[in-house]
Amino acid sequence: MTSTVPALGTRTAEGSALQAVLLDMDGTLVDTEGFWWDVEVEVFAGLGHVLDDSWRHVVVGGPMSRSAGFLIEATGADITLAELSVLLNEGFEDRIDRALPLMPGAARLLGELSAYGIPTALVSASHRRIIDRVLTSLGAHHFALTVAGDEVRRTKPDPEPYLFAAAGLGVDPARCAVIEDTATGVAAAEAAGCQVVAVPSVTPIAAAARRTIVTSLEEVDLAFLHGLMTEMG
């Protein structure tokens, strides 16, 4: 890493500097999108229902209330949303306690952001109880702020989580880089006015204005993020 990166971080007066990085969790930093689907399949099997694999693309990346509600309606399962949420969270916790693989490049990127003092927030649709478990592996010290799906009135694809994170960090959403893996998260970040880096996990994400597509976090470093802001400005 060159000595020019810290200098770039001081250019807030010019209006082109990166002020903060806001990161999604599942499928972006930790390889857990498949965990959620596996748990959903198992829970509904226990209720006597088989999930259609095509539904996976419907539920990925959204809040539990939306995904669980969809699956209840689609299957006609005799269970309430509150009861199902408990079962899904418990099943997911069991999986991450056994193994929690990080996405390629995640540890390196978080370490780099920390080393250069870039304000960083974790913004997830997952519940607080899940985020706190994952943070033991990701490293809570990497984040100045974490936002859980059950701590906001409206979660992704609504912009509220990202607006809340930017306000909490005291930064301009337009000067934030958001890293997301799903169309739902991308929609939330773009509605908040952020610059988006999409790293598609389960489903493809199309290129668009204010949106950059990469295949892996291995392609993302601090110089890359500063470059996005410079191009935007």
JSON list of N, CA, C and O in Angstrom, two decimals, residues 115-140:
[
{"chain": "A", "resi": 115, "resn": "ALA", "atom": "N", "xyz": [-6.81, 0.00, 9.57]},
{"chain": "A", "resi": 115, "resn": "ALA", "atom": "CA", "xyz": [-5.45, 0.53, 9.63]},
{"chain": "A", "resi": 115, "resn": "ALA", "atom": "C", "xyz": [-5.38, 1.98, 9.18]},
{"chain": "A", "resi": 115, "resn": "ALA", "atom": "O", "xyz": [-4.57, 2.76, 9.69]},
{"chain": "A", "resi": 116, "resn": "TYR", "atom": "N", "xyz": [-6.22, 2.35, 8.24]},
{"chain": "A", "resi": 116, "resn": "TYR", "atom": "CA", "xyz": [-6.19, 3.71, 7.70]},
{"chain": "A", "resi": 116, "resn": "TYR", "atom": "C", "xyz": [-7.27, 4.60, 8.32]},
{"chain": "A", "resi": 116, "resn": "TYR", "atom": "O", "xyz": [-7.48, 5.73, 7.87]},
{"chain": "A", "resi": 117, "resn": "GLY", "atom": "N", "xyz": [-7.94, 4.10, 9.35]},
{"chain": "A", "resi": 117, "resn": "GLY", "atom": "CA", "xyz": [-8.88, 4.93, 10.10]},
{"chain": "A", "resi": 117, "resn": "GLY", "atom": "C", "xyz": [-10.11, 5.35, 9.32]},
{"chain": "A", "resi": 117, "resn": "GLY", "atom": "O", "xyz": [-10.67, 6.43, 9.58]},
{"chain": "A", "resi": 118, "resn": "ILE", "atom": "N", "xyz": [-10.58, 4.52, 8.39]},
{"chain": "A", "resi": 118, "resn": "ILE", "atom": "CA", "xyz": [-11.77, 4.83, 7.62]},
{"chain": "A", "resi": 118, "resn": "ILE", "atom": "C", "xyz": [-13.01, 4.44, 8.45]},
{"chain": "A", "resi": 118, "resn": "ILE", "atom": "O", "xyz": [-13.15, 3.27, 8.83]},
{"chain": "A", "resi": 119, "resn": "PRO", "atom": "N", "xyz": [-13.90, 5.38, 8.74]},
{"chain": "A", "resi": 119, "resn": "PRO", "atom": "CA", "xyz": [-15.11, 5.02, 9.48]},
{"chain": "A", "resi": 119, "resn": "PRO", "atom": "C", "xyz": [-15.88, 3.92, 8.75]},
{"chain": "A", "resi": 119, "resn": "PRO", "atom": "O", "xyz": [-16.15, 4.04, 7.55]},
{"chain": "A", "resi": 120, "resn": "THR", "atom": "N", "xyz": [-16.20, 2.87, 9.45]},
{"chain": "A", "resi": 120, "resn": "THR", "atom": "CA", "xyz": [-16.80, 1.69, 8.83]},
{"chain": "A", "resi": 120, "resn": "THR", "atom": "C", "xyz": [-18.00, 1.23, 9.65]},
{"chain": "A", "resi": 120, "resn": "THR", "atom": "O", "xyz": [-17.95, 1.20, 10.88]},
{"chain": "A", "resi": 121, "resn": "ALA", "atom": "N", "xyz": [-19.09, 0.90, 8.95]},
{"chain": "A", "resi": 121, "resn": "ALA", "atom": "CA", "xyz": [-20.29, 0.41, 9.63]},
{"chain": "A", "resi": 121, "resn": "ALA", "atom": "C", "xyz": [-20.74, -0.89, 8.99]},
{"chain": "A", "resi": 121, "resn": "ALA", "atom": "O", "xyz": [-20.61, -1.08, 7.78]},
{"chain": "A", "resi": 122, "resn": "LEU", "atom": "N", "xyz": [-21.28, -1.78, 9.80]},
{"chain": "A", "resi": 122, "resn": "LEU", "atom": "CA", "xyz": [-21.90, -3.01, 9.34]},
{"chain": "A", "resi": 122, "resn": "LEU", "atom": "C", "xyz": [-23.40, -2.76, 9.31]},
{"chain": "A", "resi": 122, "resn": "LEU", "atom": "O", "xyz": [-24.00, -2.37, 10.32]},
{"chain": "A", "resi": 123, "resn": "VAL", "atom": "N", "xyz": [-24.02, -2.97, 8.14]},
{"chain": "A", "resi": 123, "resn": "VAL", "atom": "CA", "xyz": [-25.44, -2.68, 7.97]},
{"chain": "A", "resi": 123, "resn": "VAL", "atom": "C", "xyz": [-26.12, -3.93, 7.43]},
{"chain": "A", "resi": 123, "resn": "VAL", "atom": "O", "xyz": [-25.97, -4.27, 6.25]},
{"chain": "A", "resi": 124, "resn": "SER", "atom": "N", "xyz": [-26.86, -4.62, 8.28]},
{"chain": "A", "resi": 124, "resn": "SER", "atom": "CA", "xyz": [-27.40, -5.93, 7.92]},
{"chain": "A", "resi": 124, "resn": "SER", "atom": "C", "xyz": [-28.90, -6.01, 8.18]},
{"chain": "A", "resi": 124, "resn": "SER", "atom": "O", "xyz": [-29.43, -5.36, 9.08]},
{"chain": "A", "resi": 125, "resn": "ALA", "atom": "N", "xyz": [-29.56, -6.85, 7.38]},
{"chain": "A", "resi": 125, "resn": "ALA", "atom": "CA", "xyz": [-30.98, -7.13, 7.63]},
{"chain": "A", "resi": 125, "resn": "ALA", "atom": "C", "xyz": [-31.15, -8.20, 8.71]},
{"chain": "A", "resi": 125, "resn": "ALA", "atom": "O", "xyz": [-32.26, -8.44, 9.17]},
{"chain": "A", "resi": 126, "resn": "SER", "atom": "N", "xyz": [-30.05, -8.85, 9.09]},
{"chain": "A", "resi": 126, "resn": "SER", "atom": "CA", "xyz": [-30.11, -9.87, 10.14]},
{"chain": "A", "resi": 126, "resn": "SER", "atom": "C", "xyz": [-30.41, -9.22, 11.49]},
{"chain": "A", "resi": 126, "resn": "SER", "atom": "O", "xyz": [-30.14, -8.04, 11.71]},
{"chain": "A", "resi": 127, "resn": "HIS", "atom": "N", "xyz": [-30.95, -10.01, 12.41]},
{"chain": "A", "resi": 127, "resn": "HIS", "atom": "CA", "xyz": [-31.28, -9.52, 13.74]},
{"chain": "A", "resi": 127, "resn": "HIS", "atom": "C", "xyz": [-30.01, -9.31, 14.57]},
{"chain": "A", "resi": 127, "resn": "HIS", "atom": "O", "xyz": [-28.96, -9.90, 14.31]},
{"chain": "A", "resi": 128, "resn": "ARG", "atom": "N", "xyz": [-30.13, -8.47, 15.61]},
{"chain": "A", "resi": 128, "resn": "ARG", "atom": "CA", "xyz": [-28.99, -8.15, 16.47]},
{"chain": "A", "resi": 128, "resn": "ARG", "atom": "C", "xyz": [-28.36, -9.40, 17.06]},
{"chain": "A", "resi": 128, "resn": "ARG", "atom": "O", "xyz": [-27.13, -9.49, 17.14]},
{"chain": "A", "resi": 129, "resn": "ARG", "atom": "N", "xyz": [-29.15, -10.37, 17.45]},
{"chain": "A", "resi": 129, "resn": "ARG", "atom": "CA", "xyz": [-28.59, -11.58, 18.07]},
{"chain": "A", "resi": 129, "resn": "ARG", "atom": "C", "xyz": [-27.67, -12.31, 17.10]},
{"chain": "A", "resi": 129, "resn": "ARG", "atom": "O", "xyz": [-26.67, -12.91, 17.53]},
{"chain": "A", "resi": 130, "resn": "ILE", "atom": "N", "xyz": [-27.98, -12.25, 15.81]},
{"chain": "A", "resi": 130, "resn": "ILE", "atom": "CA", "xyz": [-27.14, -12.89, 14.80]},
{"chain": "A", "resi": 130, "resn": "ILE", "atom": "C", "xyz": [-25.88, -12.06, 14.57]},
{"chain": "A", "resi": 130, "resn": "ILE", "atom": "O", "xyz": [-24.76, -12.60, 14.51]},
{"chain": "A", "resi": 131, "resn": "ILE", "atom": "N", "xyz": [-26.05, -10.76, 14.41]},
{"chain": "A", "resi": 131, "resn": "ILE", "atom": "CA", "xyz": [-24.90, -9.89, 14.16]},
{"chain": "A", "resi": 131, "resn": "ILE", "atom": "C", "xyz": [-23.87, -10.03, 15.27]},
{"chain": "A", "resi": 131, "resn": "ILE", "atom": "O", "xyz": [-22.66, -10.14, 15.00]},
{"chain": "A", "resi": 132, "resn": "ASP", "atom": "N", "xyz": [-24.31, -10.02, 16.51]},
{"chain": "A", "resi": 132, "resn": "ASP", "atom": "CA", "xyz": [-23.36, -10.11, 17.62]},
{"chain": "A", "resi": 132, "resn": "ASP", "atom": "C", "xyz": [-22.58, -11.42, 17.61]},
{"chain": "A", "resi": 132, "resn": "ASP", "atom": "O", "xyz": [-21.40, -11.45, 17.99]},
{"chain": "A", "resi": 133, "resn": "ARG", "atom": "N", "xyz": [-23.23, -12.51, 17.17]},
{"chain": "A", "resi": 133, "resn": "ARG", "atom": "CA", "xyz": [-22.51, -13.78, 17.06]},
{"chain": "A", "resi": 133, "resn": "ARG", "atom": "C", "xyz": [-21.46, -13.71, 15.96]},
{"chain": "A", "resi": 133, "resn": "ARG", "atom": "O", "xyz": [-20.33, -14.17, 16.12]},
{"chain": "A", "resi": 134, "resn": "VAL", "atom": "N", "xyz": [-21.84, -13.13, 14.82]},
{"chain": "A", "resi": 134, "resn": "VAL", "atom": "CA", "xyz": [-20.92, -13.04, 13.69]},
{"chain": "A", "resi": 134, "resn": "VAL", "atom": "C", "xyz": [-19.74, -12.12, 14.00]},
{"chain": "A", "resi": 134, "resn": "VAL", "atom": "O", "xyz": [-18.60, -12.36, 13.57]},
{"chain": "A", "resi": 135, "resn": "LEU", "atom": "N", "xyz": [-20.00, -11.08, 14.77]},
{"chain": "A", "resi": 135, "resn": "LEU", "atom": "CA", "xyz": [-18.94, -10.12, 15.09]},
{"chain": "A", "resi": 135, "resn": "LEU", "atom": "C", "xyz": [-17.78, -10.75, 15.86]},
{"chain": "A", "resi": 135, "resn": "LEU", "atom": "O", "xyz": [-16.66, -10.25, 15.80]},
{"chain": "A", "resi": 136, "resn": "THR", "atom": "N", "xyz": [-18.04, -11.83, 16.55]},
{"chain": "A", "resi": 136, "resn": "THR", "atom": "CA", "xyz": [-16.95, -12.49, 17.27]},
{"chain": "A", "resi": 136, "resn": "THR", "atom": "C", "xyz": [-15.91, -13.05, 16.30]},
{"chain": "A", "resi": 136, "resn": "THR", "atom": "O", "xyz": [-14.74, -13.18, 16.65]},
{"chain": "A", "resi": 137, "resn": "SER", "atom": "N", "xyz": [-16.34, -13.36, 15.08]},
{"chain": "A", "resi": 137, "resn": "SER", "atom": "CA", "xyz": [-15.41, -13.86, 14.06]},
{"chain": "A", "resi": 137, "resn": "SER", "atom": "C", "xyz": [-14.89, -12.73, 13.17]},
{"chain": "A", "resi": 137, "resn": "SER", "atom": "O", "xyz": [-13.72, -12.71, 12.80]},
{"chain": "A", "resi": 138, "resn": "LEU", "atom": "N", "xyz": [-15.78, -11.79, 12.82]},
{"chain": "A", "resi": 138, "resn": "LEU", "atom": "CA", "xyz": [-15.36, -10.68, 11.97]},
{"chain": "A", "resi": 138, "resn": "LEU", "atom": "C", "xyz": [-14.45, -9.71, 12.70]},
{"chain": "A", "resi": 138, "resn": "LEU", "atom": "O", "xyz": [-13.55, -9.11, 12.10]},
{"chain": "A", "resi": 139, "resn": "GLY", "atom": "N", "xyz": [-14.70, -9.53, 13.99]},
{"chain": "A", "resi": 139, "resn": "GLY", "atom": "CA", "xyz": [-13.96, -8.55, 14.77]},
{"chain": "A", "resi": 139, "resn": "GLY", "atom": "C", "xyz": [-14.75, -7.27, 14.94]},
{"chain": "A", "resi": 139, "resn": "GLY", "atom": "O", "xyz": [-14.80, -6.44, 14.03]},
{"chain": "A", "resi": 140, "resn": "ALA", "atom": "N", "xyz": [-15.38, -7.12, 16.10]},
{"chain": "A", "resi": 140, "resn": "ALA", "atom": "CA", "xyz": [-16.20, -5.94, 16.36]},
{"chain": "A", "resi": 140, "resn": "ALA", "atom": "C", "xyz": [-15.39, -4.66, 16.30]},
{"chain": "A", "resi": 140, "resn": "ALA", "atom": "O", "xyz": [-15.92, -3.59, 16.00]}
]
